[in-house]
XYZ file of C-alpha atoms in Angstrom:
152
model
C 33.687 34.007 22.673
C 31.208 31.171 22.150
C 31.214 28.547 24.879
C 32.365 25.150 23.553
C 29.068 23.453 24.445
C 27.028 25.913 22.364
C 29.448 25.559 19.448
C 29.189 21.760 19.637
C 25.389 21.878 19.780
C 25.249 24.327 16.865
C 27.536 22.029 14.836
C 25.419 18.996 15.687
C 22.247 20.864 14.754
C 23.812 21.955 11.463
C 24.852 18.396 10.585
C 21.441 17.009 11.558
C 19.573 19.590 9.481
C 22.047 19.110 6.634
C 21.159 15.419 6.504
C 17.443 15.619 7.350
C 16.232 18.514 5.201
C 17.498 17.290 1.812
C 16.078 13.838 2.526
C 12.724 15.364 3.478
C 12.670 17.520 0.337
C 13.497 14.466 -1.805
C 10.649 12.502 -0.207
C 8.252 15.390 -0.791
C 9.360 15.737 -4.399
C 8.927 11.978 -5.019
C 5.483 11.909 -3.378
C 4.329 14.951 -5.341
C 5.583 13.300 -8.547
C 3.388 10.263 -7.746
C 0.367 12.498 -7.241
C 1.163 14.326 -10.494
C 1.456 11.010 -12.367
C -1.852 9.793 -10.934
C -3.518 13.093 -11.765
C -2.229 12.975 -15.331
C -3.344 9.360 -15.732
C -6.817 10.203 -14.405
C -7.106 13.104 -16.855
C -5.984 10.872 -19.726
C -8.610 8.337 -18.698
C -11.215 11.067 -18.713
C -10.159 12.056 -22.245
C -9.999 8.451 -23.466
C -13.484 7.720 -22.125
C -15.026 9.669 -24.977
C -12.868 8.269 -27.795
C -13.499 9.227 -31.389
C -17.036 10.295 -32.159
C -18.833 7.867 -34.499
C -20.138 10.738 -36.608
C -16.804 11.570 -38.255
C -17.684 12.708 -41.757
C -16.368 11.205 -44.981
C -14.453 14.413 -45.695
C -12.262 13.664 -42.652
C -11.690 9.980 -43.366
C -11.198 10.633 -47.089
C -13.081 7.441 -47.820
C -14.053 6.850 -51.440
C -17.166 4.848 -50.597
C -19.644 4.429 -47.772
C -18.351 0.897 -47.147
C -14.793 2.169 -46.726
C -16.028 4.954 -44.457
C -17.916 2.417 -42.315
C -14.762 0.265 -42.064
C -12.686 3.269 -40.972
C -15.293 4.248 -38.367
C -15.240 0.652 -37.075
C -11.437 0.825 -36.765
C -11.768 4.119 -34.902
C -14.217 2.508 -32.483
C -11.923 -0.479 -31.838
C -8.908 1.806 -31.349
C -10.920 4.021 -28.998
C -11.897 1.031 -26.847
C -8.276 -0.173 -26.758
C -7.086 3.312 -25.798
C -9.723 3.548 -23.086
C -8.813 0.172 -21.603
C -5.108 1.074 -21.606
C -5.813 4.476 -20.031
C -7.969 2.812 -17.361
C -5.207 0.336 -16.573
C -2.587 3.107 -16.447
C -4.783 5.223 -14.169
C -5.404 2.364 -11.739
C -1.674 1.599 -11.624
C -0.743 5.237 -11.013
C -3.330 5.545 -8.253
C -2.060 2.326 -6.657
C 1.417 3.911 -6.547
C -0.051 6.319 -3.984
C -0.725 3.502 -1.513
C 1.994 4.596 0.972
C 0.311 8.000 1.275
C -3.340 7.360 0.409
C -4.401 3.763 1.087
C -8.006 5.010 1.116
C -7.786 5.405 -2.683
C -7.987 1.618 -3.018
C -11.653 2.077 -3.866
C -10.486 3.528 -7.203
C -7.707 1.136 -8.204
C -9.238 -2.090 -6.951
C -11.922 -2.417 -9.592
C -12.271 -2.622 -13.348
C -13.711 0.791 -14.117
C -13.662 4.166 -12.443
C -17.006 5.755 -13.267
C -17.245 9.235 -14.716
C -18.571 10.699 -11.440
C -15.827 8.980 -9.454
C -13.256 10.295 -11.894
C -14.363 13.883 -11.301
C -14.164 13.318 -7.540
C -10.757 11.641 -7.884
C -9.243 14.493 -9.892
C -10.349 17.019 -7.271
C -9.033 14.792 -4.468
C -5.641 14.262 -6.118
C -5.311 17.982 -6.799
C -5.971 18.738 -3.131
C -3.671 16.038 -1.804
C -0.691 16.973 -3.967
C -0.394 20.185 -1.939
C 0.613 18.120 1.116
C 2.003 15.007 -0.556
C 3.621 13.433 2.512
C 0.451 13.465 4.609
C -0.781 9.946 5.327
C -4.501 9.358 4.785
C -5.892 6.501 6.838
C -8.551 3.945 5.985
C -11.268 3.252 8.500
C -13.294 0.064 8.283
C -17.035 0.711 8.480
C -19.875 -1.635 9.361
C -20.506 -2.725 5.767
C -16.942 -4.006 5.506
C -16.055 -1.418 2.874
C -13.166 0.903 3.448
C -13.991 4.565 3.869
C -11.589 7.467 4.203
C -11.208 9.134 7.538
C -11.126 12.900 7.635
C -7.540 13.981 7.263
């Protein structure tokens, strides 16, 4: 026979775990989804950075004259710049969504353009951090006044 105190404690533990664990799993799932969204946005930015090559041949544009081909290439260039700017905006917004977990990523979202080298670094960082999405990464102020990540 189980003593009443042990039965009560086991019941309390069961209720506590029954409430806590699903909430913790939901938080983990939501945080990982934010990292996945930021990772996808960063990859789309990387793809949009290169746009449509200006050396698309007339056989692909099906232009009937050089002037028409030049006009089509100009439209491609304008569309590529628009796509790049939208992808950059989307990437910065998705990275900013990670603020509760990774405030040190502000260096990426708080500026107009993420450079190509920074983008490579960011993709690696996001891939690593999505493995432990609920870990909080702190920002340490350094002498220059710029924020730098502290080792996690």
